Coordinates of C-alpha atoms and ligand atoms in Angstrom, one line a residue:
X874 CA 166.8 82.3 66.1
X875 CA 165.2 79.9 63.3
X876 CA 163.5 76.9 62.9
X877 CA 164.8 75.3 66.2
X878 CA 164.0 77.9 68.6
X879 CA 160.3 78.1 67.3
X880 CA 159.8 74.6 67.4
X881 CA 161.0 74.6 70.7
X882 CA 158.2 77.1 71.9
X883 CA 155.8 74.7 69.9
X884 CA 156.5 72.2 71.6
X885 CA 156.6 73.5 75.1
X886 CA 152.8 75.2 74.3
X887 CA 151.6 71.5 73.0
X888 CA 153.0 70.4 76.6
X889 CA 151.8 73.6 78.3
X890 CA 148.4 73.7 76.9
X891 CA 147.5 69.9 75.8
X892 CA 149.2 67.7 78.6
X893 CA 148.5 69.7 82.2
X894 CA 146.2 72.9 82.2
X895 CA 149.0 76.1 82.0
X896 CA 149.1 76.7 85.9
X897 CA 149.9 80.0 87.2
X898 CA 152.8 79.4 89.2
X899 CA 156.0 81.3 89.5
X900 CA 158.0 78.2 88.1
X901 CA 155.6 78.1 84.8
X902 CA 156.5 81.7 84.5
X903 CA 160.1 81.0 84.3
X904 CA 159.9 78.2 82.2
X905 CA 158.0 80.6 79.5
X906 CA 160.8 83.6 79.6
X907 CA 163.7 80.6 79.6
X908 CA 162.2 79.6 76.5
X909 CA 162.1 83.1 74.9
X910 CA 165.7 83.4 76.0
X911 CA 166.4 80.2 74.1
X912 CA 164.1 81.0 71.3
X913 CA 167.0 83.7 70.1
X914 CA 169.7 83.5 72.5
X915 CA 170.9 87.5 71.2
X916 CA 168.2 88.4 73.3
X917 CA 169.5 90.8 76.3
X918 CA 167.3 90.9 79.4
X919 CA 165.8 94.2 78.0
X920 CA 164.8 92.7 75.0
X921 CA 163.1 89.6 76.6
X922 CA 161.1 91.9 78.8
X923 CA 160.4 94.4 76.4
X924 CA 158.5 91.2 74.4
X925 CA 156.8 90.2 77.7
X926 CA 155.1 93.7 78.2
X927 CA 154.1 93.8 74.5
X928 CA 152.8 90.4 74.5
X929 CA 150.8 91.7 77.8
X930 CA 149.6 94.6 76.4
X931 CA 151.3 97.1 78.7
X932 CA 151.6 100.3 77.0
X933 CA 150.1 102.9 78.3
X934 CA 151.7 106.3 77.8
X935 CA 152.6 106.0 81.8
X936 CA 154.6 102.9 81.1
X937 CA 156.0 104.6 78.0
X938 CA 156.9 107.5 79.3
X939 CA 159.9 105.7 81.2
X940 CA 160.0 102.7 79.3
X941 CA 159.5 103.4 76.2
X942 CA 158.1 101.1 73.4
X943 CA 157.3 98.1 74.0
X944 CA 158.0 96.7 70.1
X945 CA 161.4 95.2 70.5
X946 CA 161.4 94.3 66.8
X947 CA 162.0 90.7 67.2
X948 CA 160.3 88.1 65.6
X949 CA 156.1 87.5 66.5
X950 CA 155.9 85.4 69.7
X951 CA 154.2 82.3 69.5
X952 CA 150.2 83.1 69.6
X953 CA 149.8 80.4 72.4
X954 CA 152.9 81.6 74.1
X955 CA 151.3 85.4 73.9
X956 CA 148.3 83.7 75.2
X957 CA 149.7 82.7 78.3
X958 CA 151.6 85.4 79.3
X959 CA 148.9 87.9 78.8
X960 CA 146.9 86.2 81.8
X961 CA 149.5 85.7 83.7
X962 CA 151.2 89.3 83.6
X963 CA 148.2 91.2 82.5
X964 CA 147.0 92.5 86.2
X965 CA 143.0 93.0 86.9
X966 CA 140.5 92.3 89.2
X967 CA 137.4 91.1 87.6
X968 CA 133.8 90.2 88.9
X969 CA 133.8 87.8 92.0
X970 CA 136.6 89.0 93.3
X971 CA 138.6 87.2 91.1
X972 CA 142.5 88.4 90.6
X973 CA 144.5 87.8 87.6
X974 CA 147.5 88.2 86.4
X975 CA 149.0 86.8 89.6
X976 CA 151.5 83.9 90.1
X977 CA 151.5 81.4 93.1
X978 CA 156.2 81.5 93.9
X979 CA 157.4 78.5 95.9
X980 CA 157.7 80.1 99.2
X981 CA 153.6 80.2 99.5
X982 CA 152.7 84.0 98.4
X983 CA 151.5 85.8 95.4
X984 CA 153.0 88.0 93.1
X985 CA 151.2 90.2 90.4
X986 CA 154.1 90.0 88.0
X987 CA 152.9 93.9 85.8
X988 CA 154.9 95.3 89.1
X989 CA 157.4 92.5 89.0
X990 CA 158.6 93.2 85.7
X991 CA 158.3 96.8 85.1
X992 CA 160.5 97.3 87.8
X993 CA 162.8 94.3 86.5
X994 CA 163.2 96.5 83.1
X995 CA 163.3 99.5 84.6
X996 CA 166.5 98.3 86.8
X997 CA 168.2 96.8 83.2
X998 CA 167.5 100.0 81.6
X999 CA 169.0 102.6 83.8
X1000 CA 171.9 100.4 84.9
X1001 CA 174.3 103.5 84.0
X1002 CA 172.3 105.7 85.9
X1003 CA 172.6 107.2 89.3
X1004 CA 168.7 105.9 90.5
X1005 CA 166.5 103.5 88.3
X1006 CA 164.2 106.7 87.1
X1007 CA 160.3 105.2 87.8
X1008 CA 161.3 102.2 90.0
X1009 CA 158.2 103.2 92.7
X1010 CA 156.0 104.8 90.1
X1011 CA 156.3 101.7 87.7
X1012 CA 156.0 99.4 90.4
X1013 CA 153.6 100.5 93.3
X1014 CA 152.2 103.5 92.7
X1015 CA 151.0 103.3 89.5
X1016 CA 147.7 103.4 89.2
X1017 CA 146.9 105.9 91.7
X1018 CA 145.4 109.2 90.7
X1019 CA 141.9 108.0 90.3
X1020 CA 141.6 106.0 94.3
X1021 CA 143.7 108.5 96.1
X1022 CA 141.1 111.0 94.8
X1023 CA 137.8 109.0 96.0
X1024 CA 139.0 107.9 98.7
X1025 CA 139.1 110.1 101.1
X1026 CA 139.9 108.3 104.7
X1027 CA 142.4 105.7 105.0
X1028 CA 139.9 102.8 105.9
X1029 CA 139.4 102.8 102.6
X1030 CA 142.5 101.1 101.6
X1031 CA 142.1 97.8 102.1
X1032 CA 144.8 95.1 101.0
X1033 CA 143.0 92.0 100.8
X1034 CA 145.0 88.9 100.3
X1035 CA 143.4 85.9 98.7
X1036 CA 143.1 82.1 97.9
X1037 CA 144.1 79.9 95.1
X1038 CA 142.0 77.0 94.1
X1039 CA 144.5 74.9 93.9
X1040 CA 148.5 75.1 95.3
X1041 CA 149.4 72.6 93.2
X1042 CA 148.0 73.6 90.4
X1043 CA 146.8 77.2 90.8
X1044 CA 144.4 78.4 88.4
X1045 CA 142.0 80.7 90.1
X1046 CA 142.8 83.0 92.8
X1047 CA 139.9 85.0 94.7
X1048 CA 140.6 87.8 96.7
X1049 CA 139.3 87.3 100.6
X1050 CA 138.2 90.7 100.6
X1051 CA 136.6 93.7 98.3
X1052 CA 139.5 94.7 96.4
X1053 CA 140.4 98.5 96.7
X1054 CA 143.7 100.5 95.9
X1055 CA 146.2 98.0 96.0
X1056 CA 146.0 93.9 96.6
X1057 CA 148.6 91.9 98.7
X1058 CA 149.8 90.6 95.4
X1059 CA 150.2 93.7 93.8
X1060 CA 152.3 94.8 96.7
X1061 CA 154.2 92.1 97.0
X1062 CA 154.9 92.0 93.3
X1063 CA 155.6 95.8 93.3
X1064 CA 158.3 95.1 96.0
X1065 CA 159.8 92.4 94.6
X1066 CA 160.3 95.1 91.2
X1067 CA 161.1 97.5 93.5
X1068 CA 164.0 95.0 94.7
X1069 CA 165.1 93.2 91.9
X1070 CA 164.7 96.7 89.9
X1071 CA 167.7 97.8 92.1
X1072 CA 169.5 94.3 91.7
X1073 CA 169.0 94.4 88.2
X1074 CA 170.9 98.2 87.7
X1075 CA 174.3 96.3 89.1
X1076 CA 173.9 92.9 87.9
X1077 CA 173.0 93.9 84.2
X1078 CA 174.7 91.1 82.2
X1079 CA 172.6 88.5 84.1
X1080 CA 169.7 86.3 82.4
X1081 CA 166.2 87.5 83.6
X1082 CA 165.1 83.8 84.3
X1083 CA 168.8 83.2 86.2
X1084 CA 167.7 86.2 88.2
X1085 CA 163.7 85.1 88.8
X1086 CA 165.3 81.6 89.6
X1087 CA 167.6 83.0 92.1
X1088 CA 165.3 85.1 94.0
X1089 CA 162.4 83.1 93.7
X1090 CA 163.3 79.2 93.8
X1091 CA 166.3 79.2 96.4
X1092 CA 166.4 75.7 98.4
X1093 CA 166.9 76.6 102.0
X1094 CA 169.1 74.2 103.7
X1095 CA 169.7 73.0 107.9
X1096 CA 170.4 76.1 108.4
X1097 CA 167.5 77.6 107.5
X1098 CA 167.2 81.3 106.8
X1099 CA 170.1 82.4 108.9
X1100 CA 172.5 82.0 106.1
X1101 CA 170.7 81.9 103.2
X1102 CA 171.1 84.6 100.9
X1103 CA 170.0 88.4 101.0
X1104 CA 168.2 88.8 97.9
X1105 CA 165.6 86.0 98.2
X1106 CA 161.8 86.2 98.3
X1107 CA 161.3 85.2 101.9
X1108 CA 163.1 88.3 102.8
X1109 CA 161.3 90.4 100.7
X1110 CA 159.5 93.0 103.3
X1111 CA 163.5 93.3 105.2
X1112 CA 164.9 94.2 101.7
X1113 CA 162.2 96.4 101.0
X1114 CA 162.6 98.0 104.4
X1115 CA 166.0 98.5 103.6
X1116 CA 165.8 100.4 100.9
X1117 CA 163.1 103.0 101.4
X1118 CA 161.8 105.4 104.3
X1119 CA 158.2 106.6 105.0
X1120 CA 159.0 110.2 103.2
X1121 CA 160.1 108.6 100.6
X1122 CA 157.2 106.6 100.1
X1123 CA 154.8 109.7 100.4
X1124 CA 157.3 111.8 97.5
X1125 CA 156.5 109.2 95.4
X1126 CA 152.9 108.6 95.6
X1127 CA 152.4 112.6 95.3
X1128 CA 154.9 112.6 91.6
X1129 CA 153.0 109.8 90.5
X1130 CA 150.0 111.5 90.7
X1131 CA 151.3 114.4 89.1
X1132 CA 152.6 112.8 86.7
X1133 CA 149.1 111.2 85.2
X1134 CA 147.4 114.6 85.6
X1135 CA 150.5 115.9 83.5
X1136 CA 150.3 112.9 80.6
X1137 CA 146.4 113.5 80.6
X1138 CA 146.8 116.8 79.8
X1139 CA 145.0 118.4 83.2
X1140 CA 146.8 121.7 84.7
X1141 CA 149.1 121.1 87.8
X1142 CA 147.3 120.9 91.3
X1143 CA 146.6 124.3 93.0
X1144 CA 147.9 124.8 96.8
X1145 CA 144.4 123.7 98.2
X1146 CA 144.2 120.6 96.6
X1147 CA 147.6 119.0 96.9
X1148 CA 146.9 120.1 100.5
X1149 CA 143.9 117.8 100.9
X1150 CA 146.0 115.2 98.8
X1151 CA 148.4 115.5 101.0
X1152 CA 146.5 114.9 104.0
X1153 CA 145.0 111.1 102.0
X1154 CA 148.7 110.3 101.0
X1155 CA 150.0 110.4 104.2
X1156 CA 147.4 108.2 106.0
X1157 CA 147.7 105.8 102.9
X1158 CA 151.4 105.8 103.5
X1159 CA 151.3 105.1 107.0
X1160 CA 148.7 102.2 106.8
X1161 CA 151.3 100.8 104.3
X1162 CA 154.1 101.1 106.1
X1163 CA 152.3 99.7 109.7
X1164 CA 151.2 96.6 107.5
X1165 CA 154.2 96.0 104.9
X1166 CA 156.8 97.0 107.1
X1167 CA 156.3 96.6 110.9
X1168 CA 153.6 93.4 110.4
X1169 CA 155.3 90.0 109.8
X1170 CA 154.4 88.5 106.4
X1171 CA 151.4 85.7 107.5
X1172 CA 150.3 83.1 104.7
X1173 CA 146.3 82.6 105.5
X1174 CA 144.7 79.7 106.1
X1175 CA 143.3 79.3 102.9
X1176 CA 147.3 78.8 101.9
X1177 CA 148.2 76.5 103.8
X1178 CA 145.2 74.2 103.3
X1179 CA 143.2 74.4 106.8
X1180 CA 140.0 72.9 107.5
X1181 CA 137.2 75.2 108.6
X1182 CA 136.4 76.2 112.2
X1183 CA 134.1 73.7 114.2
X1184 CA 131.5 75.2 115.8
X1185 CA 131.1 78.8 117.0
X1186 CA 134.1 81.0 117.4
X1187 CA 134.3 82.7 120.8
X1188 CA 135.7 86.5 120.1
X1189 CA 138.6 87.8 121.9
X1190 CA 138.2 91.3 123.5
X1191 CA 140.7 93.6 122.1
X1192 CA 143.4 94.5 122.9
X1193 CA 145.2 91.8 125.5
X1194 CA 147.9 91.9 127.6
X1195 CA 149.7 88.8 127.1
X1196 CA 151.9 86.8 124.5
X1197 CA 152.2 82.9 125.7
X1198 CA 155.3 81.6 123.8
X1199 CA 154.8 78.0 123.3
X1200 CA 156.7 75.0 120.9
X1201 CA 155.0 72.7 119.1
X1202 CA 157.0 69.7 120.4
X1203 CA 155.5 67.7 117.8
X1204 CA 156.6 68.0 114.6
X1205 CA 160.1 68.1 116.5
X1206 CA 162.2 68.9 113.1
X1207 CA 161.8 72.8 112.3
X1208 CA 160.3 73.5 109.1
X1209 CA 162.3 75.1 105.8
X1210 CA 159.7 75.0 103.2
X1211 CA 155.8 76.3 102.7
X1212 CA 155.2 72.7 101.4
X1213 CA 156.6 71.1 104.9
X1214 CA 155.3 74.2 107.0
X1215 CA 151.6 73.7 105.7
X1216 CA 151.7 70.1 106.0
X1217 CA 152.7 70.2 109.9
X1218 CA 149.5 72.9 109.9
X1219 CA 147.5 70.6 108.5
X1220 CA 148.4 67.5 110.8
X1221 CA 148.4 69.8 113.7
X1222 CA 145.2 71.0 113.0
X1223 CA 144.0 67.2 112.5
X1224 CA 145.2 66.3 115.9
X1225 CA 143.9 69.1 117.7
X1226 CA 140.7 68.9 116.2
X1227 CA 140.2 64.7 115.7
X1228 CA 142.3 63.8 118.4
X1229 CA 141.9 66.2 121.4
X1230 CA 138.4 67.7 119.9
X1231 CA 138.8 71.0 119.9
X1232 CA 137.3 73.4 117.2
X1233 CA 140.4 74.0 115.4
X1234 CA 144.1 74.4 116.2
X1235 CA 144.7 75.8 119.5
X1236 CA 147.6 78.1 118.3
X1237 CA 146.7 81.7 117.0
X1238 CA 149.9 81.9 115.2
X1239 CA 153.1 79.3 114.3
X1240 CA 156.2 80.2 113.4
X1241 CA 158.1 78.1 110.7
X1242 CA 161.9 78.2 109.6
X1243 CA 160.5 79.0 106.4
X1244 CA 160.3 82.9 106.7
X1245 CA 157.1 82.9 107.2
X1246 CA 154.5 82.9 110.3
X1247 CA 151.4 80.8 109.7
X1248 CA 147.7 81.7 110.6
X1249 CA 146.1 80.0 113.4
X1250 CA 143.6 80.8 114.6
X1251 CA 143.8 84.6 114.2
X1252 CA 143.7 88.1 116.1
X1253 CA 139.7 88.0 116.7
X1254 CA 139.1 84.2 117.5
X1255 CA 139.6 82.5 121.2
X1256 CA 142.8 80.1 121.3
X1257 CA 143.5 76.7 122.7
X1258 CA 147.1 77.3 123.9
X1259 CA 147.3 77.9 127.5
X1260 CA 145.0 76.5 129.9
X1261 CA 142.9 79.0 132.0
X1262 CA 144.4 82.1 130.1
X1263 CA 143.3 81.7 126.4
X1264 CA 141.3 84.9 126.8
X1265 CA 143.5 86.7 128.2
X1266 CA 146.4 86.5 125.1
X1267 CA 147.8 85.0 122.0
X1268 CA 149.6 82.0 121.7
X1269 CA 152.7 82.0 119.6
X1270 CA 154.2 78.3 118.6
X1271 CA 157.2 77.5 116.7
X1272 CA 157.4 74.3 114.7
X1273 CA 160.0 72.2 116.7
X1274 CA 161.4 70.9 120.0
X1275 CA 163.4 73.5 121.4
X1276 CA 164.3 71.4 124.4
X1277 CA 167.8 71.8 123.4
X1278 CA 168.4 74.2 120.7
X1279 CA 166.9 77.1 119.5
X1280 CA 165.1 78.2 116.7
X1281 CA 166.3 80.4 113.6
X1282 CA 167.6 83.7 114.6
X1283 CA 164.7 85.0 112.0
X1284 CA 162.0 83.0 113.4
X1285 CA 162.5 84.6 116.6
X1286 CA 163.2 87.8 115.1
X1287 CA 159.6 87.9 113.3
X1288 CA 158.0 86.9 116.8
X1289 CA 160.1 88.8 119.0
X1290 CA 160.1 91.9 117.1
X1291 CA 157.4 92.0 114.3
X1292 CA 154.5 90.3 115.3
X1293 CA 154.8 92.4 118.6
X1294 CA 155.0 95.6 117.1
X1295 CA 152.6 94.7 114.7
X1296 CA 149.7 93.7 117.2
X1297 CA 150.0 96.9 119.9
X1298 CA 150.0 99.4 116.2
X1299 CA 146.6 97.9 115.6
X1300 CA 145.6 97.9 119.0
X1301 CA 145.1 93.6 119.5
X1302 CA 147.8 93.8 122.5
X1303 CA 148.7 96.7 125.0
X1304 CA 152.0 98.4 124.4
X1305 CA 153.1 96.6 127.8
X1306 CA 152.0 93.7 126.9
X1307 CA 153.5 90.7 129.2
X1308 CA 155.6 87.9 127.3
X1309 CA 155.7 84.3 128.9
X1310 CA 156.5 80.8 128.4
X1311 CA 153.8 78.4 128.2
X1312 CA 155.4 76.7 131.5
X1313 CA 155.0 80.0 133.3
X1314 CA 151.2 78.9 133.9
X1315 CA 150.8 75.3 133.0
X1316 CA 152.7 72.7 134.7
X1317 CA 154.6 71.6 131.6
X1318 CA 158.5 72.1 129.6
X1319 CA 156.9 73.8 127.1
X1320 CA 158.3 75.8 125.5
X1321 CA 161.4 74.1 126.0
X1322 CA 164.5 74.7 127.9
X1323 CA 166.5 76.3 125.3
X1324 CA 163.5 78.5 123.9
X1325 CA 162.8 79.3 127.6
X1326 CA 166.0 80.7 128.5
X1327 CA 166.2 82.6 125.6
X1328 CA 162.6 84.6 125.5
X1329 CA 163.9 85.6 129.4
X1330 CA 166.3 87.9 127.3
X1331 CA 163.1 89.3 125.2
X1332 CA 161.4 93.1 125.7
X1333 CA 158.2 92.5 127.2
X1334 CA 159.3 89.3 128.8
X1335 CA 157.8 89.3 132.4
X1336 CA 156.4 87.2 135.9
X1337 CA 153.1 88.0 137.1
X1338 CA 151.7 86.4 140.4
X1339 CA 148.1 84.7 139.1
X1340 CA 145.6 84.0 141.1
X1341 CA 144.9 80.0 141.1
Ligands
LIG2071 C1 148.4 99.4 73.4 O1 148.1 98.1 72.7 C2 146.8 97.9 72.4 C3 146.6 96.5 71.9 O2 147.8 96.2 71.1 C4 146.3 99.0 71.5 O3 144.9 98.8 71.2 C5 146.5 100.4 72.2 O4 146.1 101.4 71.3 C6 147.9 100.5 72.6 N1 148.0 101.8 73.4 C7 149.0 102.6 73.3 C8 149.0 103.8 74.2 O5 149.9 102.4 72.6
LIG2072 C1 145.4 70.0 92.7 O1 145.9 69.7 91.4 C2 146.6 68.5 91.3 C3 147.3 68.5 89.9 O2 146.3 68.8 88.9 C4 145.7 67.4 91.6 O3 146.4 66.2 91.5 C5 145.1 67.5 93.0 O4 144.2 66.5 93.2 C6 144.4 68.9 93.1 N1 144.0 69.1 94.5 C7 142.8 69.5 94.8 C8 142.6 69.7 96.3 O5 141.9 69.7 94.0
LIG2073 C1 171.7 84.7 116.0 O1 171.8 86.0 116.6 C2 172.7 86.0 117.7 C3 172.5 87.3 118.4 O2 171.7 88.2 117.7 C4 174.1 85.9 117.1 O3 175.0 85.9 118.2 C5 174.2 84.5 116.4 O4 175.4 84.4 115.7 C6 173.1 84.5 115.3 N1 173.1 83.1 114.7 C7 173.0 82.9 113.4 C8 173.1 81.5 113.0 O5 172.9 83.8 112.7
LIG2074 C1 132.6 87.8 116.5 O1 133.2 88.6 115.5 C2 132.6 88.4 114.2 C3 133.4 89.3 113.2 O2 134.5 89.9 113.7 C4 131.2 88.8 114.2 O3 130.6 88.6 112.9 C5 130.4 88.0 115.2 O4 129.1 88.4 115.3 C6 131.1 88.1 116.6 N1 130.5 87.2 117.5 C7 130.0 87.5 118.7 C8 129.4 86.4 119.5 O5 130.1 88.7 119.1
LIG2075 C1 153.9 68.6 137.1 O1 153.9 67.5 136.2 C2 154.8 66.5 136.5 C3 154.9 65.5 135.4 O2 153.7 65.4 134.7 C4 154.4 65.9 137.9 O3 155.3 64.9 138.3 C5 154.3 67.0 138.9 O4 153.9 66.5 140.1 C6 153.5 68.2 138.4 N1 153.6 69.3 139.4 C7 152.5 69.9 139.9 C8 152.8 71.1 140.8 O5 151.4 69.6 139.6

């Protein structure tokens, strides 16, 4: 400790709060716990987070109960420090829809980092263990008791995602939608603790920023997400899948809730009521489950920086029969990055709209290299993919030309396997829905040769005689 470290933080604060507005980014984030690791470099991982959660205020007797306190007897963070990290970890919703305590990460989504770290101690703290006692309840289900109770149909749980002001610099994110039990950040944040809670059990003499940095700032190479690591944030909803089932899920929600009505003191639930209970859990559950793990993980327009719709939408009628597989041609070179995915959106979307004058770009969904699909133009709004058939399905594009290779064996997979599933559970496509190349009905080599011969190999894949 000393002198040193503190002037350190000073001096990071001056930069932080004096030379560029604190942004809330995942990288900002890290920067702050590497200098409390630095500050006092005796400082285990559980004594760093410990400091975060008392410097964000979260102590409730839920969070104690498995946790414990959150005084970790070091010395007093820095008051600007303290500042900082009590917006950026403290989670709420407050009026307009605004989020907080949410971080923008690298790959393009947000992260509410309450979940994130809880889970994170949680992991450090029971590394001897058999299980990491709390990992769900710390991490997703939390805050429960009161919304499972009022709400009593599972329309009710919406997940809204939301938009930053700013990707560069994000200040200000607002939530695209009411907010309800539990936002896309919080979910995303609560599986990331869920996940690097488990990491954290057998990797316990790790730094936390070594392990934030791994998961969250890994530089995909050529080879895009093939051989990248497991434990990175791209694949977060595959590692989540991989580690818990449905029933599961459901066991934990109910102890959760039992578990508040125990530390506030109420009686246990009788038979009638943990029946009705049961009855809301389940439907929550499965609505979870259908859009965290069977739905591809989509970054929204807002994201990725579109412009707005020209003109009036025409509305598809729901649900469709076909999938047009298409490549972009144009960017040629797959993208590996949100920053280089987003950009080819953006120039696509110029093209299609300047250039060809259509009302936005044709595409209702893109697949990048990156790990992540890309909104297009969406499940409810009319396409510009496939001439003389937009109405009739969705048209699928991956960055590239896929003449003559093909694209990642996870691009394909989310297309192929996700996004499919994903539309005939909420009833956009039939469950026989036909898959075909763009050159199936348009004279053109679209989707390319090699993507061509490979979708012939995909379920769904079919030739239909149309009427010309
Ligand atoms: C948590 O901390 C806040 C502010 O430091 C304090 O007002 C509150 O009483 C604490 N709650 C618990 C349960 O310790
Ligand atoms: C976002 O923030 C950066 C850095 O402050 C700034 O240079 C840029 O102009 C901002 N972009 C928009 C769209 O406001
Ligand atoms: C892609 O998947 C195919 C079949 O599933 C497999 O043969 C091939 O090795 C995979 N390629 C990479 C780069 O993972
Ligand atoms: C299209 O759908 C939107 C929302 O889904 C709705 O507000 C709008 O009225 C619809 N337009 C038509 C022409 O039906
Ligand atoms: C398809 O397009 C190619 C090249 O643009 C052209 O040579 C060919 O005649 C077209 N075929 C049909 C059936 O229109």
């Amino acid at each position: 400790g000393g002198g040193g470290g503190t002037y350190l933080v000073l001096l990071f604060v001056v930069i932080l709060i004096e030379h560029s507005s604190p942004s809330f980014h995942m990288d900002e984030f890290i920067k702050v716990v590497e200098e409390m690791e630095k500050e006092d470099s005796g400082l285990g991982p559980v004594a760093v987070l410990k400091r975060l959660r008392q410097a964000a205020g979260l102590n409730s007797t839920f969070i104690q109960y498995f946790l414990g306190d959150a005084n970790s007897g070091g010395p007093e963070l820095d008051a600007g420090l303290s500042v900082y990290i009590e917006k950026a970890v403290h989670h709420r919703v407050t009026s307009g829809a605004k989020e907080e305590g949410v971080v923008l990460t690298s790959d393009g989504t947000t992260v509410a980092l309450m979940p994130l770290v809880l889970g994170i101690e949680a992991g450090f703290l029971y590394k001897s263990r058999k299980s990491v006692r709390g990992l769900y309840l710390l991490t997703l289900f939390k805050d429960l008791d009161l919304s499972f109770r009022h709400s009593s149909t599972a329309t009710q749980l919406l997940w809204p995602d939301g938009c930053w002001d700013n990707v560069t610099s994000p200040q200000v994110f607002t939530l695209l939608d009411n907010p309800s039990l539990l936002t896309a950040a919080q979910v995303n944040g609560g599986m990331d603790g869920v996940v690097l809670g488990m990491e954290a059990k057998v990797r316990h003499s790790l730094k936390l920023s070594s392990l934030l940095m791994e998961y969250y700032c890994h530089q995909m190479e050529s080879n895009r997400l093939d051989t990248a690591p497991l434990l990175i944030s791209q694949r977060r909803r595959e590692n989540f899948k991989g580690l818990v089932s449905p029933p599961k899920l459901i066991r934990e929600v109910v102890k959760s809730i039992e578990l508040q009505r125990s530390l506030a003191g109420h009686s246990k639930m009788d038979k009638k009521k943990k029946k009705q209970l049961m009855v809301v859990v389940k439907a929550g559950i499965r609505e979870f489950v259908h859009k965290y793990m069977a739905c591809p993980p989509i970054i929204p327009r807002c994201i990725w920086g579109a412009q707005p719709y020209k003109g009036t939408p025409t509305n598809l009628s729901l649900p469709l029969s076909f999938m047009y597989i298409h490549h972009t041609y144009i960017p040629s070179k797959p993208c590996l990055t949100f920053q280089q995915c987003s950009a080819d959106m953006r120039s696509m979307q110029r093209f299609h709209q300047e250039d060809r004058g259509w009302d936005d770009i044709g595409y209702s969904f893109v697949a990048g290299s990156d790990g992540y699909l890309y909104e297009g133009r969406g499940w409810h709004r009319q396409g510009a993919h496939t001439l003389g058939h937009n109405s009739k399905g969705y048209g699928i594009s991956f960055i590239g030309d896929y003449m003559a290779s093909l694209p990642s064996n996870h691009s394909m997979w989310l297309v192929r396997d996700w996004l499919s599933s994903c539309a005939i559970g909420d009833g956009r496509l039939v469950s026989n829905f036909i898959l075909q190349g763009h050159r199936q009905v348009v004279n053109t080599s679209c989707p390319g040769d090699a993507l061509y011969n490979e979708i012939k190999n995909w379920e769904h894949f079919g030739v239909c005689v149309y009427e010309y």
